[in-house]
Short mmCIF file of C-alpha atoms and ligand atoms in Angstrom, two decimals:
data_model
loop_
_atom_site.label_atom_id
_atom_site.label_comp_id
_atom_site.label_asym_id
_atom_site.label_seq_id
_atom_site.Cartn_x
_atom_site.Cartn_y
_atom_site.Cartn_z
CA UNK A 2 -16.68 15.41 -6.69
CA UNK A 3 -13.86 13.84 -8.66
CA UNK A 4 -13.54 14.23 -12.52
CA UNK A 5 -15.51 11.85 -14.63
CA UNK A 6 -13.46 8.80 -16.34
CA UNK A 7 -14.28 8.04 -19.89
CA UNK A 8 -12.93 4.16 -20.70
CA UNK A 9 -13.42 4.70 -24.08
CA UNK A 10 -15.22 2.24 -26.71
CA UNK A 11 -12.61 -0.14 -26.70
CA UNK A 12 -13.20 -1.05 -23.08
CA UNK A 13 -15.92 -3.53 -22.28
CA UNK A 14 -18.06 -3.94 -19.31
CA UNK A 15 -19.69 -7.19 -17.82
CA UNK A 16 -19.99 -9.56 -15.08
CA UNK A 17 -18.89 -13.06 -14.25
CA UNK A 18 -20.69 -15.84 -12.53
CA UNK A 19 -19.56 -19.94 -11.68
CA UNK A 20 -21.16 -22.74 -12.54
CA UNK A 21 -21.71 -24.36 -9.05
CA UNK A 22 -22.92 -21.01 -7.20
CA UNK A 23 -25.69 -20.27 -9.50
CA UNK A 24 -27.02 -22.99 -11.48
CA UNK A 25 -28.67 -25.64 -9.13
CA UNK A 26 -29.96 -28.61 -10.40
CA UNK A 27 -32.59 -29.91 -13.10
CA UNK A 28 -33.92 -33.66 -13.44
CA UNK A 29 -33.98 -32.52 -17.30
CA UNK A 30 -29.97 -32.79 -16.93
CA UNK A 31 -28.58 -35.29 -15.60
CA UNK A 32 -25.46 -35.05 -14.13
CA UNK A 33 -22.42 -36.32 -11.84
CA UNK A 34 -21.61 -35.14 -8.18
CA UNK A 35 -18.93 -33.01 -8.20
CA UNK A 36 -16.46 -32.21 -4.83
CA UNK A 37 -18.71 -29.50 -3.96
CA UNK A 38 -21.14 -31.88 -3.45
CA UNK A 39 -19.92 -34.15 -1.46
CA UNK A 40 -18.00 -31.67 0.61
CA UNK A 41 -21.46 -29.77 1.05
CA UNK A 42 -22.35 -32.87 2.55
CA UNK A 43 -20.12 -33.32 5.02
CA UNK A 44 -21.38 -31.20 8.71
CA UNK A 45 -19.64 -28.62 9.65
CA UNK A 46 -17.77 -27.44 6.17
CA UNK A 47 -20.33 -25.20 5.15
CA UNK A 48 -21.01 -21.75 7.11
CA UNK A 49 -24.72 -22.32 6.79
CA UNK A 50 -24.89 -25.91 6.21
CA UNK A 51 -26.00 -24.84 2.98
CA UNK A 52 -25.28 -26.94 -0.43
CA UNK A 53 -25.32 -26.23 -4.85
CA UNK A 54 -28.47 -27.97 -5.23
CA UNK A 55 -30.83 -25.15 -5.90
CA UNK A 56 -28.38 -22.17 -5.64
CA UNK A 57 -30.21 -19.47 -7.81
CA UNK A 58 -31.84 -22.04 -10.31
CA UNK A 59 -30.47 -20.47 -12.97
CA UNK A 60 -30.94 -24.02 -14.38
CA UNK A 61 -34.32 -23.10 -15.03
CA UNK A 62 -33.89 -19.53 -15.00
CA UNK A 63 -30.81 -18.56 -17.32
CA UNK A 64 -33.25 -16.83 -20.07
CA UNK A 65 -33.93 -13.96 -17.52
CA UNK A 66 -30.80 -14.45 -16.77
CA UNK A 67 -29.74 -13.05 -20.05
CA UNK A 68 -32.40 -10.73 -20.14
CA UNK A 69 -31.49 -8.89 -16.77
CA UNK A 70 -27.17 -8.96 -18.12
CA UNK A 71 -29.16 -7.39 -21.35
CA UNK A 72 -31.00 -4.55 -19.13
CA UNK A 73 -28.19 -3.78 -17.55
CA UNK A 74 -25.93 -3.08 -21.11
CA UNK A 75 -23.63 -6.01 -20.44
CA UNK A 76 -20.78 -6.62 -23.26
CA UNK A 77 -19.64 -9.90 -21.81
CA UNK A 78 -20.60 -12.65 -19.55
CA UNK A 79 -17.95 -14.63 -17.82
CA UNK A 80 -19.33 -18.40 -16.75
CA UNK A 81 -18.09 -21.24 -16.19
CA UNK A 82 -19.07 -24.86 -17.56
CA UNK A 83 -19.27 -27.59 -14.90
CA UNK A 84 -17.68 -30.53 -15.59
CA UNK A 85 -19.97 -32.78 -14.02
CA UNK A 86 -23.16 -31.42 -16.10
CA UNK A 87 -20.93 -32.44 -19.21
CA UNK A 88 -19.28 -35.70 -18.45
CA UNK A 89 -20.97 -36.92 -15.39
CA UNK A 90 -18.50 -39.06 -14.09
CA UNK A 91 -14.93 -37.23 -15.66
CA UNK A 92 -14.16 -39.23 -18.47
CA UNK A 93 -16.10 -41.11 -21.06
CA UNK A 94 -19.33 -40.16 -22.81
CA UNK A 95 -20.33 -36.74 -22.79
CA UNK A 96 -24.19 -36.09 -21.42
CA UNK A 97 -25.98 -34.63 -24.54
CA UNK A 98 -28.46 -32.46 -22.10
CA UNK A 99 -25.51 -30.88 -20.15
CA UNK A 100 -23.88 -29.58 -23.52
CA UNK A 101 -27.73 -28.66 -24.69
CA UNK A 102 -27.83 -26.25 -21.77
CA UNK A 103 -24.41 -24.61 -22.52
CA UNK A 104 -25.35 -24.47 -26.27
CA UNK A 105 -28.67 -23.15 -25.64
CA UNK A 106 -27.22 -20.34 -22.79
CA UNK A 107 -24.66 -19.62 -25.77
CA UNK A 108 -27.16 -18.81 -28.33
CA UNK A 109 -29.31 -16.85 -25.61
CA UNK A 110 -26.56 -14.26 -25.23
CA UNK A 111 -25.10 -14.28 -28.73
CA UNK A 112 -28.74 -13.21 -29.18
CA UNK A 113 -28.96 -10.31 -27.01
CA UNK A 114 -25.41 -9.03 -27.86
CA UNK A 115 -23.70 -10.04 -24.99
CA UNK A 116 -20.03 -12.05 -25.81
CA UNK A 117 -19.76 -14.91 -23.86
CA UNK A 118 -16.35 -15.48 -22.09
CA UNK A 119 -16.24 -19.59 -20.70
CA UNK A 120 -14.53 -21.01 -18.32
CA UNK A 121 -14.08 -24.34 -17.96
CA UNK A 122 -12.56 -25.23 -14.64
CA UNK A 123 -14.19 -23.38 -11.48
CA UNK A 124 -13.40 -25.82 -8.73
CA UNK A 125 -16.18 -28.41 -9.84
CA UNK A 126 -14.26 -31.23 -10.21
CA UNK A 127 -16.28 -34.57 -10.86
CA UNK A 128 -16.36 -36.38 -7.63
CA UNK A 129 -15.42 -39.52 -9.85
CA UNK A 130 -12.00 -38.11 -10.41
CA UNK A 131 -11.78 -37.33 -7.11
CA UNK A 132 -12.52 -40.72 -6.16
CA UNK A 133 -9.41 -41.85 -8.20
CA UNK A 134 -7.08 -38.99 -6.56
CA UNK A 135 -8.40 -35.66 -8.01
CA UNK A 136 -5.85 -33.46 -8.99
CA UNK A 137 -3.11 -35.57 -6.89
CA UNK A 138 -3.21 -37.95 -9.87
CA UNK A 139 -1.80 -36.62 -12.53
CA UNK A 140 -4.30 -38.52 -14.98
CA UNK A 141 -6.90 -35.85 -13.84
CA UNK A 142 -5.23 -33.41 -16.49
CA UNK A 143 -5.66 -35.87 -19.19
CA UNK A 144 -9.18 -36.26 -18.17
CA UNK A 145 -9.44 -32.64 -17.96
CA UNK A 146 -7.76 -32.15 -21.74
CA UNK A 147 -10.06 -34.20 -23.01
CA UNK A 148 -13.42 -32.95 -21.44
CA UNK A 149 -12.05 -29.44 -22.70
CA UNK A 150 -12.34 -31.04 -26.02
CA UNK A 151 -15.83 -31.79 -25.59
CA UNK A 152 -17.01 -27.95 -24.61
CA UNK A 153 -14.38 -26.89 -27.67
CA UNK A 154 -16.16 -29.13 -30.15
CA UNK A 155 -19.61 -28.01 -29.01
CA UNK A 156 -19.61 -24.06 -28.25
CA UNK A 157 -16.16 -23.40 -30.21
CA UNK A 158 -17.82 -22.21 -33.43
CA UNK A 159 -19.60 -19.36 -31.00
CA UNK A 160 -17.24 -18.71 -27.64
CA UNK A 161 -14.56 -16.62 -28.77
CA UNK A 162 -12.98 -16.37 -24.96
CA UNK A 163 -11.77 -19.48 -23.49
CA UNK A 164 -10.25 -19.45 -20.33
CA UNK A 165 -9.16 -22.79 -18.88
CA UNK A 166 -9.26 -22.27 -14.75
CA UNK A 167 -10.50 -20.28 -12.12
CA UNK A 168 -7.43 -18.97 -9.16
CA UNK A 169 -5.42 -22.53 -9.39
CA UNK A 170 -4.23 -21.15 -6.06
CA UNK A 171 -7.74 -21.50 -3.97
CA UNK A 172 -8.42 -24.42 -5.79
CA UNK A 173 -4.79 -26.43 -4.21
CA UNK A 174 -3.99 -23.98 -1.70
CA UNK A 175 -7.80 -23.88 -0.24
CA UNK A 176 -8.26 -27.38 -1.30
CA UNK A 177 -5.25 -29.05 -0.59
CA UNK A 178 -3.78 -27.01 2.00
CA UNK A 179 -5.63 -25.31 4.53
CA UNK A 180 -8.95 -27.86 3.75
CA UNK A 181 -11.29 -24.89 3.61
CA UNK A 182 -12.95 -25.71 0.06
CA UNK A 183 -13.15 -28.81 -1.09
CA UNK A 184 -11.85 -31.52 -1.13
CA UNK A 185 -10.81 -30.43 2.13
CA UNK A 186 -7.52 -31.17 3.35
CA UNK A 187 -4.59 -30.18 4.80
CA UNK A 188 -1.21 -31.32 3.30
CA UNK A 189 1.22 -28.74 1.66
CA UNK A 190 3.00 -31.34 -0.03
CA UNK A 191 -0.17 -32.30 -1.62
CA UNK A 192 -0.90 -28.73 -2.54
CA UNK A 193 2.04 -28.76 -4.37
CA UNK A 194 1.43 -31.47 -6.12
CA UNK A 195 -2.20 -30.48 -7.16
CA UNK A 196 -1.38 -26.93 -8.18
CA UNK A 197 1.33 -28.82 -10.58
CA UNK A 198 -1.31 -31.29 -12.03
CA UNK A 199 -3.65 -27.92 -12.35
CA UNK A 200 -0.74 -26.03 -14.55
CA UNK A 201 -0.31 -28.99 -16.51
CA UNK A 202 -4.19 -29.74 -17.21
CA UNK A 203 -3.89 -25.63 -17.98
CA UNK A 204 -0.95 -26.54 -20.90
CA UNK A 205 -3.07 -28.97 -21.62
CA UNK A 206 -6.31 -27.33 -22.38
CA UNK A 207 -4.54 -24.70 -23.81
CA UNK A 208 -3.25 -27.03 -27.03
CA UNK A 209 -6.57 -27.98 -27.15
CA UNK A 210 -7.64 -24.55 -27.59
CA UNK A 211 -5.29 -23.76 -29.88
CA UNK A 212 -5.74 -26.83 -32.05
CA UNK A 213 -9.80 -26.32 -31.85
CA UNK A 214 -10.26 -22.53 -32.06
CA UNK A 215 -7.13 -21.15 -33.31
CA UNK A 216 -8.69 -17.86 -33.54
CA UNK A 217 -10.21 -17.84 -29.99
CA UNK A 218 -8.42 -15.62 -27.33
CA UNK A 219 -6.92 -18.42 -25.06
CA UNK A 220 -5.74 -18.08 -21.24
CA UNK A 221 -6.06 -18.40 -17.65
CA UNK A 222 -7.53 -16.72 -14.76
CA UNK A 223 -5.72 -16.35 -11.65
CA UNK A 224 -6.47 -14.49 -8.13
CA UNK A 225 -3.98 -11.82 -7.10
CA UNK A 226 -3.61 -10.52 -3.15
CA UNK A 227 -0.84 -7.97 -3.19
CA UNK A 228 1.38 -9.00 -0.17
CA UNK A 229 2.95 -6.82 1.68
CA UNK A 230 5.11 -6.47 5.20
CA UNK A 231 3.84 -4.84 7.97
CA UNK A 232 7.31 -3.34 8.84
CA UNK A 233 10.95 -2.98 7.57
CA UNK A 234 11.90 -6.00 10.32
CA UNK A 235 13.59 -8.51 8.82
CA UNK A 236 11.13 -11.41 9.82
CA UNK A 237 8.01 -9.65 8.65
CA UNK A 238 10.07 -8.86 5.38
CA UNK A 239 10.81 -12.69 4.98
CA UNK A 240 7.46 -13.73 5.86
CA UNK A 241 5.76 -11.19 2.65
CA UNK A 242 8.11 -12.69 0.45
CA UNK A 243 7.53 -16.14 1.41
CA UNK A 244 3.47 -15.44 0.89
CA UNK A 245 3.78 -13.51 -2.24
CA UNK A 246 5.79 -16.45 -3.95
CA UNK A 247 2.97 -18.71 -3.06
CA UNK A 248 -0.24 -16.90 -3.43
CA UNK A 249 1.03 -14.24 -6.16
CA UNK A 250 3.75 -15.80 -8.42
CA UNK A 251 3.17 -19.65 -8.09
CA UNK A 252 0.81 -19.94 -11.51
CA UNK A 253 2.13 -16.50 -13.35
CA UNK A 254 5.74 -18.15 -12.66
CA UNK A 255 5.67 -20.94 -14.68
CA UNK A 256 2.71 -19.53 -17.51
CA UNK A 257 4.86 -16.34 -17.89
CA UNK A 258 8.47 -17.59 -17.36
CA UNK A 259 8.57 -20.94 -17.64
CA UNK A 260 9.68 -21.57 -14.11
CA UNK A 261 8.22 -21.81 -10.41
CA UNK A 262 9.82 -19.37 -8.28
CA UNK A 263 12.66 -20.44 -6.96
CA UNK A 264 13.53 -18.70 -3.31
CA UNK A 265 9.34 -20.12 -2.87
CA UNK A 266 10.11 -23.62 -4.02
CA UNK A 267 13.12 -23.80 -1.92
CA UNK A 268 11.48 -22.53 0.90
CA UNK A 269 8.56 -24.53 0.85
CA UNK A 270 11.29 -27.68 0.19
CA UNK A 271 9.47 -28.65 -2.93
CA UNK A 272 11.96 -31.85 -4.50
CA UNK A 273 9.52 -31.04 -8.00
CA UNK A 274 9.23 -34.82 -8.08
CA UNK A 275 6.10 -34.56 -9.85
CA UNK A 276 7.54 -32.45 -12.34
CA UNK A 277 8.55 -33.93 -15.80
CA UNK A 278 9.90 -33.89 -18.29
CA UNK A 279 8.39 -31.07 -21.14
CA UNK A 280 5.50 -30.08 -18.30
CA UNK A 281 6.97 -26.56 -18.30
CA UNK A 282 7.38 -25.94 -22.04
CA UNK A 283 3.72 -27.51 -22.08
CA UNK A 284 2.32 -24.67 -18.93
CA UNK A 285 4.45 -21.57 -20.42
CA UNK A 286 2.57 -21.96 -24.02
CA UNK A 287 1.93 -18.17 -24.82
CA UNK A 288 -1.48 -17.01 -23.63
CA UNK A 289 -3.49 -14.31 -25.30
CA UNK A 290 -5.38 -13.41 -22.25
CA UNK A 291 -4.38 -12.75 -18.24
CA UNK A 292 -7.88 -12.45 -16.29
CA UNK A 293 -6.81 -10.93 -12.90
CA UNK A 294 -9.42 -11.21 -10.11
CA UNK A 295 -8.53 -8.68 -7.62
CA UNK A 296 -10.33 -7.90 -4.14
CA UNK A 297 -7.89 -7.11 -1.04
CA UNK A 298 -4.14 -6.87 0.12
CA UNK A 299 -2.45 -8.82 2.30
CA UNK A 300 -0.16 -6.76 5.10
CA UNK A 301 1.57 -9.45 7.13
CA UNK A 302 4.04 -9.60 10.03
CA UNK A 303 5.95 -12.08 11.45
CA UNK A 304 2.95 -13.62 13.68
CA UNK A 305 0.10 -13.00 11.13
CA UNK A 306 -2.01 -10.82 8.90
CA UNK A 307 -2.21 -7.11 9.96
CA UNK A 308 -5.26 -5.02 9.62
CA UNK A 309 -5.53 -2.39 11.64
CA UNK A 310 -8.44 -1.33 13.71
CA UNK A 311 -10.99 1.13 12.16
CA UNK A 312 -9.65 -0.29 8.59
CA UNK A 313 -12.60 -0.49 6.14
CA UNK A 314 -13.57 -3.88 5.53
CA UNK A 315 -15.86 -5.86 3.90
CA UNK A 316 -18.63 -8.47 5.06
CA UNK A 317 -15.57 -11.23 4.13
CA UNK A 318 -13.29 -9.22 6.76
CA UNK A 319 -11.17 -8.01 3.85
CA UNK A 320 -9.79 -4.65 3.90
CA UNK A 321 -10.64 -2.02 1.10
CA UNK A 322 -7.71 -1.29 -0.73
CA UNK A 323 -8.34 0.17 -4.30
CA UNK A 324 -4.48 1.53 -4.80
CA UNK A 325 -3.49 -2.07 -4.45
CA UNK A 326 -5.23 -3.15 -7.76
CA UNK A 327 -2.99 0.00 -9.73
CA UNK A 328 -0.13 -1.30 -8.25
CA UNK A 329 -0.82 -4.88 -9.12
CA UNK A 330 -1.58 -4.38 -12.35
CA UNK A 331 1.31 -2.45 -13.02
CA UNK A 332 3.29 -5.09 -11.21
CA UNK A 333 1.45 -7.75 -13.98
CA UNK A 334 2.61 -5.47 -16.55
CA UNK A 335 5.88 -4.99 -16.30
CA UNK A 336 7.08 -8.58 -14.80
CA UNK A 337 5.24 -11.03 -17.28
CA UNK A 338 3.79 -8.45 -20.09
CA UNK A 339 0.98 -10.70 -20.61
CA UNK A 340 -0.36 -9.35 -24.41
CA UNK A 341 -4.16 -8.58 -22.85
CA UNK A 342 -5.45 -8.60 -19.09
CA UNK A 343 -9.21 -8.55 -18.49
CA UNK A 344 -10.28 -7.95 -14.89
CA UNK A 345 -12.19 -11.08 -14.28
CA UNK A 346 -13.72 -10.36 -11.23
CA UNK A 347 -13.55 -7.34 -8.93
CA UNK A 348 -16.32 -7.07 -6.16
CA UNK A 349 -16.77 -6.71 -2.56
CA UNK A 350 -19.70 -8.68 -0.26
CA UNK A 351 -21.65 -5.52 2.13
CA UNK A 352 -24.46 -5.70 4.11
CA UNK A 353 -27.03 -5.13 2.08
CA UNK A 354 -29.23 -3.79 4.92
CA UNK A 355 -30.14 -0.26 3.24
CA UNK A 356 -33.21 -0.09 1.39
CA UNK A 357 -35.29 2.20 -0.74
CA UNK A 358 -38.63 0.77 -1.51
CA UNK A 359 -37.80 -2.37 -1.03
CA UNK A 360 -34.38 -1.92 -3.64
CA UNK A 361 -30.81 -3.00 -1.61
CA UNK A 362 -29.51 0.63 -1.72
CA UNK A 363 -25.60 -0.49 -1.25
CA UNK A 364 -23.79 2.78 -1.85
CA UNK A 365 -20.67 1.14 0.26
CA UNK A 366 -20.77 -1.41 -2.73
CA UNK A 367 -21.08 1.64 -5.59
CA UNK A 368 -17.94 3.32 -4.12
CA UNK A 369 -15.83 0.24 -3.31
CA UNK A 370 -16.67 -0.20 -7.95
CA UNK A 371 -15.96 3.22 -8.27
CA UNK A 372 -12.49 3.17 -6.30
CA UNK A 373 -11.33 0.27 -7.96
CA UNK A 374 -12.60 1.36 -11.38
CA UNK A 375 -10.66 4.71 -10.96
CA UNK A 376 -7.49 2.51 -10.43
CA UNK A 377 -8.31 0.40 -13.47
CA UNK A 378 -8.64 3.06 -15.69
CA UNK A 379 -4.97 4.96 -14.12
CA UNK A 380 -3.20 1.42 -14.94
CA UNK A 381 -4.61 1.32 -17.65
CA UNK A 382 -3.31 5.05 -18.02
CA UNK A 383 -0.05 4.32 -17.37
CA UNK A 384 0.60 1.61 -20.02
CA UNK A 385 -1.06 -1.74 -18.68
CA UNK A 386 -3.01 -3.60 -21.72
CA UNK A 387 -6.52 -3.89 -19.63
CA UNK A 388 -9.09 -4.59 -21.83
CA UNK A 389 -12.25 -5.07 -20.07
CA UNK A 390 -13.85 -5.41 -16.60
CA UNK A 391 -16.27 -7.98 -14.76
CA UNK A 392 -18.06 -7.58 -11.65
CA UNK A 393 -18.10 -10.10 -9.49
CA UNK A 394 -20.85 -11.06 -9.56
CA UNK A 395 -24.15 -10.92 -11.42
CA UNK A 396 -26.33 -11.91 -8.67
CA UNK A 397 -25.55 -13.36 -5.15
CA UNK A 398 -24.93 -16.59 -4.79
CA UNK A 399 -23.21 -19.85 -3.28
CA UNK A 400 -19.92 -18.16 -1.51
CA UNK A 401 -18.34 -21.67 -1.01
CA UNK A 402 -18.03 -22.40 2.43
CA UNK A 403 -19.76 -19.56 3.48
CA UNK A 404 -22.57 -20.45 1.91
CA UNK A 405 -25.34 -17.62 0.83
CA UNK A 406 -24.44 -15.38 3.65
CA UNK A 407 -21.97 -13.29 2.33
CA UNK A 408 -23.88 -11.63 -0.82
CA UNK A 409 -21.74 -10.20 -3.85
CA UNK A 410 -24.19 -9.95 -6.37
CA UNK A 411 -25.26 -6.27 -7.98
CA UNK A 412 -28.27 -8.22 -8.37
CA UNK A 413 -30.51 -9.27 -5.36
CA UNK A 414 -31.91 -12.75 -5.11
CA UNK A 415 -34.70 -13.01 -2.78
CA UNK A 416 -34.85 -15.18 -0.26
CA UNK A 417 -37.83 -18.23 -0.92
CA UNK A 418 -38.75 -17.10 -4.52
CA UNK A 419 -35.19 -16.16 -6.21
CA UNK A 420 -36.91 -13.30 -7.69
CA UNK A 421 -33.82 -11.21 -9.16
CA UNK A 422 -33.79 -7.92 -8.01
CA UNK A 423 -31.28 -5.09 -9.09
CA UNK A 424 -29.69 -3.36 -6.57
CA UNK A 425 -28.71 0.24 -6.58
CA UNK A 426 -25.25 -0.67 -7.25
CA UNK A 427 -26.63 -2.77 -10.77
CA UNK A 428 -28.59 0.91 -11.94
CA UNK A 429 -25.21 2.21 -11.45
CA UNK A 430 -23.19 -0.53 -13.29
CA UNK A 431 -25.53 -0.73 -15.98
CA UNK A 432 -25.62 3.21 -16.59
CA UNK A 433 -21.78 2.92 -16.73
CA UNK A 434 -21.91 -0.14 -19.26
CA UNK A 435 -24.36 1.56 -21.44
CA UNK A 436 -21.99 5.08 -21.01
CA UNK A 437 -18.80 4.19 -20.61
CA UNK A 438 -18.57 7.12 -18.57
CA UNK A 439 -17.88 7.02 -14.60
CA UNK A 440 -19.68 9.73 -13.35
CA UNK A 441 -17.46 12.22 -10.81
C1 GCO B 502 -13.19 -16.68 -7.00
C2 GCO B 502 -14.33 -16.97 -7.04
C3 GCO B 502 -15.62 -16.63 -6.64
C4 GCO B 502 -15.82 -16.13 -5.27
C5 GCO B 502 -15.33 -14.73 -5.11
C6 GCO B 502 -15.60 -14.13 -3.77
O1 GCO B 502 -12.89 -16.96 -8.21
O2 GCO B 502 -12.59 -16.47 -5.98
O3 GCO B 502 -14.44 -16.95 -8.44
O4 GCO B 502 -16.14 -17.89 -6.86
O5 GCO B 502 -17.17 -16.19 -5.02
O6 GCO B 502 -13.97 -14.68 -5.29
O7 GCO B 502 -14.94 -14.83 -2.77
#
């Protein structure tokens, strides 16, 4: 048994969801197609040949929704608005049932004590825009400025956490790059240009913010995987670097320091073409809030990713590596001392195969929380400004193009009648939310 860790009362507890893995569809609300959609659509891009259309009908279901993040002593809920639900086709008139829903799942939790914390970009992006370029065309963050303006107006009197997007790096890397999400394809020099378009829209957004809800913490969430070489040879040494520029300093870069990193840019022979004028003064605004999602390390060599046999893993293949999140968010700390960081999601996908009448008992997915907690709470120690932490996620869901076979949630959903069961791992999290305490 290891001590017990008290976070304290100024440490808050809660989980985090997106839009297009949980809410499904309702004729009540009519909305847009978004990329996910159409890339759903498409054979072969989905694990399962699965689709958003249903997804846990929290649609219909987002009162128990609240209810279960209320039984289980949530402080905050981290969701995400989608786009397409709002403004169905990007730009133009705003859908006054889309907003209802938002307004109404607002209220719900303001109700039951539990701060909301929005997001407004997670990878939705209406398939209208796409039509017209998506985030290649660099009206998109205009578009995307202005649709911020229409959640701001709405929910801004009762959201007090903004966050504009969701890991800009899966979004072009995974979208742009390596065509595993949508809207699927495979062009670094296109990635490039998206992720710019996606810092701008995050400048952007953030004015908006500012001029809407000056009082509102403001910021951006962004996905870190600790890179790291698999020897002292020079080639696996050049290879790390070349990774961490991209997937680790590519959005903190120019947010934090105003620029993009520059051995990374040269490297990846990036002419900035798309850059202009006042876009970087724009990106590096001050935010108020970092929101780090954290699950695995990268160890690479020369001719790929390293992970040794007998390494724990998760369902994802990802190796468990708690120490990695200290040293990250130390890392965060002392290179771009953002003023607050909120762990925005932190979770692991298991197997789920345990059970104890009839409850998931995942006790691999209690200690991989635990571990990572522990490390949380010794950053947090040693001088980083963490303020809170979110499991990902509430309940299992859509996993993008693995569709619902990989399972994150602390919260079961059946199979056939989404009935929302809690896991073991939810008793646990709740017990620690109501406590702040981790038990030994
Ligand atoms: C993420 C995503 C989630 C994923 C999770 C697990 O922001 O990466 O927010 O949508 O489901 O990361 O892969």
């Amino acid at each position: 048994m290891t001590d017990t860790i008290d976070f304290g009362s100024d440490f808050f507890f809660g989980s985090a969801t997106s839009s297009f893995q949980i809410e499904g569809r309702s004729d009540a609300i009519p909305q847009g197609e978004s990329i996910w959609d159409t890339f759903c659509a498409e054979p072969g891009r989905i694990a399962d040949g699965s689709n958003g259309l249903v997804a846990c009908d929290h649609v219909h279901r987002w009162a128990e929704d609240v209810q279960l993040m209320s039984d289980l002593n949530l402080d905050k809920y981290r969701f995400s608005v989608a786009w397409p639900k709002v403004i169905p086709t990007g730009t133009g008139a705003a859908s006054a049932p889309g907003l209802d829903f938002y307004d109404r799942l607002v209220d719900e939790l303001l109700g039951k004590g539990i701060e909301p914390m929005l997001t407004l970009y997670h990878w939705d992006l209406p398939q209208a825009l796409d039509d017209v370029g998506g985030w290649l065309n660099r009206d998109t963050a205009y578009a995307f400025a202005d649709y911020a303006q229409v959640v701001l107006d709405r929910l801004g009197d009762r959201v007090s956490t903004w966050t504009t997007f969701n890991e800009p790096y899966v979004s072009a890397g995974l979208g742009y790059v390596t065509g595993e999400h949508a809207p699927g394809h495979r062009n670094l020099r296109e990635g490039l240009t998206a992720a710019h378009h996606i810092l701008l829209a995050h400048g952007l957004g953030m004015e908006r913010i500012r001029a809407t809800v000056p009082d509102s913490d403001a910021g951006i969430v962004l996905n870190f995987t600790p890179v790291e070489p698999a020897s002292d040879a020079p080639a696996d040494v050049a290879v790390a670097a070349a990774r961490q520029g991209w997937e680790n300093e590519w959005y903190a870069g120019p947010i934090f320091h105003g620029a993009y990193p520059e051995a990374t840019v040269e490297a990846l022979g990036w002419d900035q073409s798309e850059v202009q004028d006042g876009d970087l003064a724009l990106i590096s605004a001050p935010v108020d809030v970092l929101g780090v999602n954290f699950y695995t390390r990268s160890v690479v060599s020369s001719v790929g990713q390293q992970i040794p046999f007998g390494t724990p893993r998760t369902e994802m293949g990802w190796e468990i590596h708690a120490p990695s999140l200290k040293r990250l968010l130390l890392w965060l700390h002392e290179t771009y001392t953002p003023a607050k960081i909120v762990i925005t999601e932190n979770g692991c996908a298991m197997p789920d195969t345990e059970r104890v009448d009839g409850v998931v008992d995942d006790q691999d997915r209690i200690d991989y929380l635990r571990n990572h907690l522990t490390m949380v709470h010794e950053a947090r120690e040693a001088g980083a400004p963490i303020a809170g932490y979110m499991v990902w996620s509430l309940m299992d869901n859509f996993e993008w193009a693995l569709g619902y076979e990989k399972r994150f949630g602390i919260v079961e959903i059946e199979a056939d009648t989404l009935r929302r069961i809690p896991k073991a791992s939810a008793r646990w999290f709740a017990e620690l939310a109501k406590t702040g305490v981790l038990p030994g």
